[in-house]
Amino acid sequence: MPNETRSPRLAVLIDADNASAKIADGLFEEIAKIGEASVRRIYGDFANARSKAWTDVLARHAIIPQQQFAYTTGKNASDITLVIDAMDLLHSGRFDGFCLVSSDSDFTRLAARIREQGVDVFGFGEQKTPESFRQACRRFIYTENLLPSVVSNGIEPVQAPTSLQPPTAATPIIKRVIAQMESEDGWVPLGAVGNQLANLASDFDPRTYGFRKLSDLVRKTGAFDVDQLESKPLRIRVKLTGNKKKG
């Protein structure tokens, strides 16, 4: 009997010249939350020092290397090959989503073209990745959030603190989402807030602010009231000036 609940099939295409091998374990753990990485390919000149670091993790994650020799300076054969493969895979109709791993804005048009076909694109890149590429993806995950974890204040593991933003930096966008949601008394379900955040900002991630859960981030900002009645979903509202009690 066919498995009707099979995870979405994903094509994972990695730009070795613009992605660190240090993210490999975290990358595939994150991708596993989205679906099944049916195709795993990496593109680069593996004689190059940055790309060569990937050779140690290829077998562990069953990644197929696509060697591209740099015959001409200034011409990126890896990018071109990745794009050609992506279009071939797209037109095969076998995939529910693509994971593009790169911080290079050159893949903006590729991401947009795949989404025009009704297929999801999940981008993975560093925080320096241009906004054009980030916003072309349905969701964009910063690779700094995929690096090996450290323990912060004994609460929950997060990435190295050098890449973190303060929790208060998330306050404006959370407030904007709440303002867009219909509510008679100001209270909105946290789950719905999370979904709308993903729609509004493809790169929003609580881990960027040092937290695994959105609820922990919301509490830490100090800008919201948090309430969870028995057997009901957690809900939040913007904290009123001088507000001491929950309504």
Short mmCIF file of N, CA and C in Angstrom, two decimals, residues 71-246:
data_model
loop_
_atom_site.label_atom_id
_atom_site.label_comp_id
_atom_site.label_asym_id
_atom_site.label_seq_id
_atom_site.Cartn_x
_atom_site.Cartn_y
_atom_site.Cartn_z
N TYR A 71 38.31 27.00 -14.84
CA TYR A 71 39.17 27.20 -16.01
C TYR A 71 39.43 28.68 -16.28
N THR A 72 38.41 29.52 -16.00
CA THR A 72 38.53 30.94 -16.32
C THR A 72 38.23 31.79 -15.10
N THR A 73 39.10 32.71 -14.78
CA THR A 73 38.89 33.59 -13.64
C THR A 73 37.70 34.50 -13.90
N GLY A 74 36.83 34.61 -12.89
CA GLY A 74 35.68 35.49 -13.02
C GLY A 74 34.44 34.81 -13.56
N LYS A 75 34.57 33.58 -14.05
CA LYS A 75 33.41 32.83 -14.54
C LYS A 75 33.08 31.73 -13.54
N ASN A 76 31.86 31.74 -12.99
CA ASN A 76 31.52 30.76 -11.99
C ASN A 76 30.75 29.61 -12.61
N ALA A 77 31.49 28.58 -13.00
CA ALA A 77 30.88 27.41 -13.63
C ALA A 77 29.98 26.67 -12.65
N SER A 78 30.31 26.73 -11.35
CA SER A 78 29.50 26.04 -10.34
C SER A 78 28.08 26.59 -10.30
N ASP A 79 27.97 27.93 -10.31
CA ASP A 79 26.65 28.55 -10.27
C ASP A 79 25.81 28.16 -11.48
N ILE A 80 26.45 28.17 -12.65
CA ILE A 80 25.73 27.86 -13.88
C ILE A 80 25.25 26.41 -13.87
N THR A 81 26.12 25.50 -13.43
CA THR A 81 25.74 24.09 -13.38
C THR A 81 24.62 23.86 -12.38
N LEU A 82 24.69 24.54 -11.24
CA LEU A 82 23.63 24.41 -10.23
C LEU A 82 22.28 24.86 -10.81
N VAL A 83 22.29 25.98 -11.51
CA VAL A 83 21.04 26.49 -12.08
C VAL A 83 20.48 25.53 -13.14
N ILE A 84 21.35 25.00 -13.99
CA ILE A 84 20.90 24.06 -15.02
C ILE A 84 20.28 22.82 -14.37
N ASP A 85 20.97 22.28 -13.36
CA ASP A 85 20.43 21.10 -12.67
C ASP A 85 19.11 21.40 -12.00
N ALA A 86 19.01 22.58 -11.38
CA ALA A 86 17.77 22.97 -10.69
C ALA A 86 16.60 23.00 -11.68
N MET A 87 16.81 23.55 -12.85
CA MET A 87 15.74 23.63 -13.84
C MET A 87 15.37 22.25 -14.37
N ASP A 88 16.36 21.39 -14.55
CA ASP A 88 16.07 20.02 -14.98
C ASP A 88 15.24 19.29 -13.94
N LEU A 89 15.62 19.45 -12.68
CA LEU A 89 14.89 18.80 -11.59
C LEU A 89 13.48 19.38 -11.46
N LEU A 90 13.37 20.69 -11.62
CA LEU A 90 12.06 21.35 -11.54
C LEU A 90 11.11 20.79 -12.59
N HIS A 91 11.58 20.68 -13.82
CA HIS A 91 10.72 20.23 -14.92
C HIS A 91 10.45 18.73 -14.88
N SER A 92 11.18 18.01 -14.02
CA SER A 92 10.87 16.59 -13.86
C SER A 92 9.54 16.39 -13.12
N GLY A 93 9.15 17.43 -12.35
CA GLY A 93 7.89 17.38 -11.62
C GLY A 93 7.91 16.43 -10.43
N ARG A 94 9.08 15.99 -10.02
CA ARG A 94 9.16 14.99 -8.94
C ARG A 94 9.36 15.61 -7.55
N PHE A 95 9.52 16.94 -7.48
CA PHE A 95 9.90 17.53 -6.20
C PHE A 95 8.87 18.53 -5.68
N ASP A 96 8.70 18.52 -4.37
CA ASP A 96 7.76 19.43 -3.70
C ASP A 96 8.44 20.71 -3.24
N GLY A 97 9.76 20.68 -3.20
CA GLY A 97 10.49 21.86 -2.74
C GLY A 97 11.97 21.78 -3.06
N PHE A 98 12.62 22.94 -3.05
CA PHE A 98 14.05 23.04 -3.29
C PHE A 98 14.70 23.73 -2.10
N CYS A 99 15.87 23.23 -1.71
CA CYS A 99 16.67 23.88 -0.68
C CYS A 99 17.93 24.40 -1.36
N LEU A 100 18.05 25.72 -1.44
CA LEU A 100 19.20 26.35 -2.07
C LEU A 100 20.12 26.86 -0.96
N VAL A 101 21.32 26.31 -0.91
CA VAL A 101 22.25 26.65 0.17
C VAL A 101 23.35 27.54 -0.38
N SER A 102 23.22 28.84 -0.14
CA SER A 102 24.19 29.81 -0.64
C SER A 102 23.87 31.18 -0.05
N SER A 103 24.89 32.04 0.00
CA SER A 103 24.69 33.43 0.42
C SER A 103 24.79 34.37 -0.77
N ASP A 104 24.73 33.80 -1.97
CA ASP A 104 24.95 34.54 -3.20
C ASP A 104 23.63 35.04 -3.79
N SER A 105 23.54 36.33 -4.01
CA SER A 105 22.31 36.91 -4.56
C SER A 105 22.06 36.49 -6.01
N ASP A 106 23.06 35.88 -6.64
CA ASP A 106 22.89 35.43 -8.02
C ASP A 106 21.77 34.40 -8.16
N PHE A 107 21.39 33.77 -7.04
CA PHE A 107 20.35 32.74 -7.10
C PHE A 107 18.95 33.30 -6.87
N THR A 108 18.85 34.62 -6.79
CA THR A 108 17.54 35.25 -6.57
C THR A 108 16.57 34.90 -7.68
N ARG A 109 16.99 35.04 -8.91
CA ARG A 109 16.10 34.76 -10.04
C ARG A 109 15.73 33.29 -10.11
N LEU A 110 16.66 32.41 -9.76
CA LEU A 110 16.37 30.98 -9.75
C LEU A 110 15.27 30.68 -8.73
N ALA A 111 15.42 31.23 -7.52
CA ALA A 111 14.40 31.00 -6.48
C ALA A 111 13.04 31.51 -6.93
N ALA A 112 13.03 32.70 -7.53
CA ALA A 112 11.77 33.28 -7.99
C ALA A 112 11.14 32.41 -9.09
N ARG A 113 11.97 31.90 -9.99
CA ARG A 113 11.46 31.09 -11.10
C ARG A 113 10.86 29.78 -10.59
N ILE A 114 11.49 29.16 -9.63
CA ILE A 114 10.97 27.92 -9.06
C ILE A 114 9.63 28.16 -8.38
N ARG A 115 9.53 29.26 -7.65
CA ARG A 115 8.28 29.58 -6.96
C ARG A 115 7.17 29.93 -7.94
N GLU A 116 7.52 30.51 -9.09
CA GLU A 116 6.52 30.79 -10.11
C GLU A 116 5.86 29.50 -10.59
N GLN A 117 6.59 28.40 -10.46
CA GLN A 117 6.08 27.10 -10.88
C GLN A 117 5.22 26.46 -9.78
N GLY A 118 5.07 27.17 -8.66
CA GLY A 118 4.25 26.65 -7.57
C GLY A 118 4.99 25.71 -6.64
N VAL A 119 6.32 25.75 -6.70
CA VAL A 119 7.15 24.87 -5.86
C VAL A 119 7.85 25.72 -4.80
N ASP A 120 7.87 25.23 -3.56
CA ASP A 120 8.48 25.98 -2.46
C ASP A 120 10.01 26.01 -2.57
N VAL A 121 10.58 27.14 -2.13
CA VAL A 121 12.04 27.29 -2.07
C VAL A 121 12.42 27.66 -0.66
N PHE A 122 13.35 26.91 -0.10
CA PHE A 122 13.88 27.19 1.24
C PHE A 122 15.34 27.57 1.08
N GLY A 123 15.68 28.79 1.46
CA GLY A 123 17.04 29.27 1.33
C GLY A 123 17.83 29.11 2.62
N PHE A 124 19.11 28.85 2.48
CA PHE A 124 20.01 28.73 3.63
C PHE A 124 21.26 29.54 3.33
N GLY A 125 21.53 30.56 4.14
CA GLY A 125 22.71 31.37 3.89
C GLY A 125 23.08 32.19 5.12
N GLU A 126 24.20 32.88 5.03
CA GLU A 126 24.67 33.69 6.15
C GLU A 126 23.85 34.96 6.29
N GLN A 127 23.99 35.62 7.44
CA GLN A 127 23.21 36.82 7.70
C GLN A 127 23.56 37.95 6.73
N LYS A 128 24.69 37.85 6.08
CA LYS A 128 25.08 38.86 5.09
C LYS A 128 24.37 38.67 3.76
N THR A 129 23.60 37.60 3.60
CA THR A 129 22.91 37.32 2.33
C THR A 129 22.02 38.49 1.94
N PRO A 130 22.11 38.98 0.71
CA PRO A 130 21.29 40.11 0.26
C PRO A 130 19.79 39.84 0.43
N GLU A 131 19.06 40.89 0.75
CA GLU A 131 17.62 40.76 1.00
C GLU A 131 16.88 40.21 -0.21
N SER A 132 17.35 40.53 -1.41
CA SER A 132 16.65 40.07 -2.61
C SER A 132 16.54 38.56 -2.65
N PHE A 133 17.61 37.85 -2.29
CA PHE A 133 17.58 36.39 -2.29
C PHE A 133 16.74 35.87 -1.14
N ARG A 134 16.89 36.49 0.04
CA ARG A 134 16.14 36.04 1.20
C ARG A 134 14.63 36.11 0.94
N GLN A 135 14.18 37.22 0.37
CA GLN A 135 12.75 37.42 0.17
C GLN A 135 12.21 36.62 -1.02
N ALA A 136 13.10 36.16 -1.89
CA ALA A 136 12.66 35.33 -3.02
C ALA A 136 12.30 33.92 -2.56
N CYS A 137 12.73 33.56 -1.36
CA CYS A 137 12.46 32.22 -0.81
C CYS A 137 11.19 32.23 0.03
N ARG A 138 10.53 31.10 0.09
CA ARG A 138 9.37 31.00 0.97
C ARG A 138 9.83 31.16 2.41
N ARG A 139 10.96 30.55 2.72
CA ARG A 139 11.55 30.69 4.06
C ARG A 139 13.05 30.73 3.90
N PHE A 140 13.71 31.56 4.71
CA PHE A 140 15.16 31.66 4.65
C PHE A 140 15.73 31.43 6.04
N ILE A 141 16.67 30.49 6.15
CA ILE A 141 17.26 30.13 7.45
C ILE A 141 18.71 30.58 7.46
N TYR A 142 19.08 31.35 8.47
CA TYR A 142 20.46 31.79 8.59
C TYR A 142 21.34 30.61 9.02
N THR A 143 22.45 30.42 8.32
CA THR A 143 23.31 29.29 8.64
C THR A 143 24.05 29.47 9.96
N GLU A 144 24.14 30.71 10.44
CA GLU A 144 24.72 30.91 11.78
C GLU A 144 23.90 30.17 12.83
N ASN A 145 22.59 30.00 12.56
CA ASN A 145 21.72 29.29 13.50
C ASN A 145 21.88 27.78 13.41
N LEU A 146 22.67 27.30 12.45
CA LEU A 146 22.85 25.86 12.25
C LEU A 146 24.22 25.38 12.73
N LEU A 147 25.04 26.30 13.23
CA LEU A 147 26.35 25.93 13.73
C LEU A 147 26.23 25.14 15.03
N PRO A 148 27.26 24.36 15.39
CA PRO A 148 27.21 23.61 16.66
C PRO A 148 26.82 24.51 17.82
N SER A 149 25.97 23.99 18.69
CA SER A 149 25.38 24.79 19.76
C SER A 149 26.31 25.02 20.93
N VAL A 150 26.01 26.08 21.67
CA VAL A 150 26.63 26.34 22.97
C VAL A 150 25.49 26.55 23.94
N VAL A 151 25.75 26.43 25.25
CA VAL A 151 24.70 26.60 26.25
C VAL A 151 24.66 28.04 26.70
N SER A 152 23.47 28.64 26.70
CA SER A 152 23.31 30.03 27.10
C SER A 152 22.52 30.10 28.40
N ASN A 153 23.16 30.55 29.49
CA ASN A 153 22.51 30.72 30.79
C ASN A 153 21.87 29.44 31.32
N GLY A 154 22.33 28.30 30.80
CA GLY A 154 21.79 27.04 31.29
C GLY A 154 20.35 26.80 30.89
N ILE A 155 19.81 27.60 29.99
CA ILE A 155 18.40 27.45 29.61
C ILE A 155 18.26 26.51 28.43
N GLU A 156 18.63 26.98 27.27
CA GLU A 156 18.54 26.15 26.08
C GLU A 156 19.75 26.42 25.19
N PRO A 157 20.18 25.40 24.41
CA PRO A 157 21.34 25.61 23.55
C PRO A 157 21.01 26.55 22.40
N VAL A 158 21.93 27.45 22.14
CA VAL A 158 21.79 28.38 21.02
C VAL A 158 23.13 28.47 20.31
N GLN A 159 23.18 29.21 19.22
CA GLN A 159 24.43 29.35 18.50
C GLN A 159 25.37 30.31 19.22
N ALA A 160 26.58 30.41 18.70
CA ALA A 160 27.58 31.27 19.32
C ALA A 160 27.03 32.68 19.47
N PRO A 161 27.19 33.31 20.66
CA PRO A 161 26.58 34.60 20.95
C PRO A 161 27.00 35.74 20.03
N THR A 162 28.12 35.60 19.31
CA THR A 162 28.57 36.68 18.44
C THR A 162 27.59 36.97 17.31
N SER A 163 26.74 36.00 16.96
CA SER A 163 25.82 36.19 15.83
C SER A 163 24.41 36.53 16.28
N LEU A 164 24.21 36.70 17.58
CA LEU A 164 22.86 36.94 18.10
C LEU A 164 22.46 38.40 18.04
N GLN A 165 21.16 38.62 17.87
CA GLN A 165 20.58 39.94 18.01
C GLN A 165 19.85 40.00 19.35
N PRO A 166 19.71 41.17 19.97
CA PRO A 166 19.00 41.26 21.25
C PRO A 166 17.52 40.93 21.05
N PRO A 167 16.89 40.30 22.04
CA PRO A 167 15.47 39.95 21.92
C PRO A 167 14.58 41.15 21.56
N THR A 168 14.92 42.33 22.08
CA THR A 168 14.10 43.51 21.82
C THR A 168 14.06 43.88 20.34
N ALA A 169 15.06 43.40 19.57
CA ALA A 169 15.08 43.70 18.13
C ALA A 169 13.92 43.02 17.40
N ALA A 170 13.33 41.99 18.04
CA ALA A 170 12.21 41.28 17.42
C ALA A 170 10.86 41.92 17.75
N THR A 171 10.85 42.84 18.70
CA THR A 171 9.59 43.44 19.16
C THR A 171 8.80 44.13 18.05
N PRO A 172 9.42 44.99 17.21
CA PRO A 172 8.64 45.70 16.19
C PRO A 172 7.90 44.79 15.23
N ILE A 173 8.55 43.74 14.74
CA ILE A 173 7.89 42.89 13.75
C ILE A 173 6.79 42.05 14.39
N ILE A 174 6.98 41.64 15.65
CA ILE A 174 5.92 40.89 16.34
C ILE A 174 4.71 41.79 16.56
N LYS A 175 4.96 43.05 16.94
CA LYS A 175 3.86 44.00 17.11
C LYS A 175 3.13 44.25 15.79
N ARG A 176 3.89 44.30 14.70
CA ARG A 176 3.28 44.53 13.39
C ARG A 176 2.34 43.38 13.02
N VAL A 177 2.77 42.16 13.32
CA VAL A 177 1.94 41.00 13.02
C VAL A 177 0.66 41.02 13.85
N ILE A 178 0.78 41.33 15.13
CA ILE A 178 -0.40 41.38 16.00
C ILE A 178 -1.38 42.43 15.50
N ALA A 179 -0.85 43.56 15.04
CA ALA A 179 -1.70 44.65 14.54
C ALA A 179 -2.47 44.22 13.29
N GLN A 180 -1.92 43.30 12.53
CA GLN A 180 -2.56 42.84 11.31
C GLN A 180 -3.64 41.79 11.57
N MET A 181 -3.66 41.24 12.77
CA MET A 181 -4.60 40.16 13.10
C MET A 181 -5.85 40.71 13.75
N GLU A 182 -6.98 40.11 13.42
CA GLU A 182 -8.25 40.55 13.98
C GLU A 182 -8.42 40.02 15.40
N SER A 183 -8.72 40.93 16.31
CA SER A 183 -8.91 40.54 17.70
C SER A 183 -9.74 41.61 18.41
N GLU A 184 -10.78 41.18 19.13
CA GLU A 184 -11.64 42.14 19.82
C GLU A 184 -11.00 42.67 21.10
N ASP A 185 -10.21 41.82 21.76
CA ASP A 185 -9.63 42.22 23.04
C ASP A 185 -8.12 42.35 23.02
N GLY A 186 -7.50 42.21 21.84
CA GLY A 186 -6.05 42.35 21.74
C GLY A 186 -5.28 41.06 21.86
N TRP A 187 -5.93 40.00 22.35
CA TRP A 187 -5.26 38.71 22.51
C TRP A 187 -5.28 37.96 21.18
N VAL A 188 -4.15 37.35 20.83
CA VAL A 188 -4.07 36.54 19.61
C VAL A 188 -3.30 35.25 19.91
N PRO A 189 -3.64 34.15 19.25
CA PRO A 189 -2.94 32.88 19.47
C PRO A 189 -1.48 32.97 19.01
N LEU A 190 -0.58 32.47 19.84
CA LEU A 190 0.84 32.54 19.49
C LEU A 190 1.13 31.74 18.22
N GLY A 191 0.45 30.62 18.03
CA GLY A 191 0.67 29.81 16.84
C GLY A 191 0.36 30.59 15.57
N ALA A 192 -0.73 31.36 15.61
CA ALA A 192 -1.11 32.17 14.45
C ALA A 192 -0.09 33.28 14.21
N VAL A 193 0.45 33.83 15.29
CA VAL A 193 1.48 34.86 15.18
C VAL A 193 2.71 34.28 14.48
N GLY A 194 3.10 33.07 14.87
CA GLY A 194 4.25 32.41 14.27
C GLY A 194 4.07 32.19 12.77
N ASN A 195 2.87 31.76 12.38
CA ASN A 195 2.59 31.53 10.96
C ASN A 195 2.66 32.83 10.17
N GLN A 196 2.10 33.90 10.74
CA GLN A 196 2.09 35.18 10.04
C GLN A 196 3.49 35.78 9.96
N LEU A 197 4.31 35.54 10.98
CA LEU A 197 5.69 36.01 10.96
C LEU A 197 6.45 35.40 9.78
N ALA A 198 6.21 34.10 9.55
CA ALA A 198 6.88 33.41 8.45
C ALA A 198 6.45 33.99 7.11
N ASN A 199 5.18 34.41 7.02
CA ASN A 199 4.68 35.00 5.78
C ASN A 199 5.22 36.41 5.56
N LEU A 200 5.35 37.16 6.66
CA LEU A 200 5.77 38.55 6.57
C LEU A 200 7.27 38.69 6.34
N ALA A 201 8.04 37.86 7.02
CA ALA A 201 9.51 37.93 6.92
C ALA A 201 10.06 36.51 6.77
N SER A 202 10.51 36.17 5.57
CA SER A 202 10.96 34.80 5.29
C SER A 202 12.13 34.37 6.18
N ASP A 203 12.89 35.35 6.71
CA ASP A 203 14.07 35.02 7.48
C ASP A 203 13.87 35.12 8.99
N PHE A 204 12.62 35.31 9.44
CA PHE A 204 12.41 35.42 10.89
C PHE A 204 12.64 34.06 11.55
N ASP A 205 13.41 34.06 12.63
CA ASP A 205 13.76 32.82 13.33
C ASP A 205 14.10 33.18 14.78
N PRO A 206 13.41 32.60 15.76
CA PRO A 206 13.73 32.90 17.17
C PRO A 206 15.18 32.64 17.53
N ARG A 207 15.82 31.70 16.82
CA ARG A 207 17.22 31.37 17.12
C ARG A 207 18.15 32.54 16.83
N THR A 208 17.75 33.42 15.93
CA THR A 208 18.57 34.59 15.63
C THR A 208 18.70 35.48 16.86
N TYR A 209 17.75 35.36 17.78
CA TYR A 209 17.73 36.17 19.01
C TYR A 209 18.13 35.35 20.23
N GLY A 210 18.54 34.08 20.00
CA GLY A 210 19.04 33.25 21.08
C GLY A 210 18.06 32.29 21.70
N PHE A 211 16.92 32.03 21.04
CA PHE A 211 15.89 31.17 21.62
C PHE A 211 15.40 30.12 20.63
N ARG A 212 15.15 28.94 21.12
CA ARG A 212 14.62 27.87 20.28
C ARG A 212 13.13 28.06 20.01
N LYS A 213 12.43 28.61 20.99
CA LYS A 213 10.97 28.73 20.89
C LYS A 213 10.55 30.20 20.79
N LEU A 214 9.52 30.44 19.98
CA LEU A 214 8.98 31.78 19.85
C LEU A 214 8.42 32.27 21.18
N SER A 215 7.82 31.37 21.95
CA SER A 215 7.23 31.76 23.24
C SER A 215 8.29 32.31 24.19
N ASP A 216 9.47 31.70 24.21
CA ASP A 216 10.55 32.17 25.08
C ASP A 216 11.05 33.54 24.63
N LEU A 217 11.13 33.74 23.33
CA LEU A 217 11.55 35.03 22.79
C LEU A 217 10.54 36.11 23.15
N VAL A 218 9.27 35.83 22.98
CA VAL A 218 8.21 36.79 23.29
C VAL A 218 8.27 37.22 24.75
N ARG A 219 8.46 36.26 25.63
CA ARG A 219 8.54 36.57 27.06
C ARG A 219 9.76 37.46 27.36
N LYS A 220 10.88 37.15 26.71
CA LYS A 220 12.12 37.85 27.00
C LYS A 220 12.09 39.30 26.54
N THR A 221 11.31 39.61 25.52
CA THR A 221 11.25 40.99 25.03
C THR A 221 10.69 41.92 26.09
N GLY A 222 9.79 41.40 26.95
CA GLY A 222 9.16 42.22 27.97
C GLY A 222 8.09 43.15 27.43
N ALA A 223 7.77 43.00 26.14
CA ALA A 223 6.82 43.91 25.50
C ALA A 223 5.42 43.32 25.35
N PHE A 224 5.25 42.08 25.79
CA PHE A 224 3.97 41.40 25.57
C PHE A 224 3.48 40.69 26.82
N ASP A 225 2.15 40.67 26.97
CA ASP A 225 1.52 39.83 27.98
C ASP A 225 1.37 38.43 27.39
N VAL A 226 1.61 37.41 28.21
CA VAL A 226 1.49 36.02 27.77
C VAL A 226 0.50 35.31 28.67
N ASP A 227 -0.42 34.58 28.07
CA ASP A 227 -1.47 33.93 28.84
C ASP A 227 -1.76 32.55 28.27
N GLN A 228 -1.92 31.57 29.13
CA GLN A 228 -2.29 30.23 28.67
C GLN A 228 -3.28 29.63 29.65
N LEU A 229 -4.55 29.65 29.25
CA LEU A 229 -5.59 29.05 30.07
C LEU A 229 -5.51 27.53 29.96
N GLU A 230 -6.06 26.85 30.92
CA GLU A 230 -5.99 25.39 30.96
C GLU A 230 -6.56 24.78 29.67
N SER A 231 -5.79 23.88 29.08
CA SER A 231 -6.17 23.13 27.87
C SER A 231 -6.41 24.02 26.65
N LYS A 232 -5.95 25.27 26.69
CA LYS A 232 -6.11 26.15 25.55
C LYS A 232 -4.74 26.63 25.06
N PRO A 233 -4.64 26.96 23.77
CA PRO A 233 -3.35 27.40 23.21
C PRO A 233 -2.86 28.68 23.88
N LEU A 234 -1.55 28.84 23.90
CA LEU A 234 -0.94 30.05 24.45
C LEU A 234 -1.32 31.24 23.57
N ARG A 235 -1.60 32.38 24.21
CA ARG A 235 -1.95 33.59 23.47
C ARG A 235 -1.16 34.77 24.03
N ILE A 236 -1.01 35.81 23.21
CA ILE A 236 -0.24 36.98 23.62
C ILE A 236 -0.97 38.25 23.20
N ARG A 237 -0.55 39.37 23.78
CA ARG A 237 -1.03 40.67 23.35
C ARG A 237 0.05 41.70 23.67
N VAL A 238 -0.01 42.83 23.01
CA VAL A 238 0.94 43.89 23.28
C VAL A 238 0.69 44.42 24.68
N LYS A 239 1.73 44.56 25.45
CA LYS A 239 1.60 45.02 26.83
C LYS A 239 1.24 46.51 26.82
N LEU A 240 0.19 46.83 27.57
CA LEU A 240 -0.23 48.22 27.66
C LEU A 240 0.62 48.97 28.67
N THR A 241 0.78 50.25 28.49
CA THR A 241 1.55 51.06 29.44
C THR A 241 0.86 51.05 30.78
N GLY A 242 1.61 50.65 31.80
CA GLY A 242 1.03 50.59 33.14
C GLY A 242 0.11 49.41 33.35
N ASN A 243 0.11 48.45 32.42
CA ASN A 243 -0.76 47.29 32.52
C ASN A 243 -0.18 46.29 33.52
N LYS A 244 -0.90 46.03 34.57
CA LYS A 244 -0.42 45.13 35.61
C LYS A 244 -1.09 43.78 35.57
N LYS A 245 -2.30 43.74 35.00
CA LYS A 245 -3.05 42.49 34.99
C LYS A 245 -3.42 42.09 33.59
N LYS A 246 -3.67 40.82 33.42
CA LYS A 246 -4.18 40.31 32.16
C LYS A 246 -5.69 40.48 32.18
#
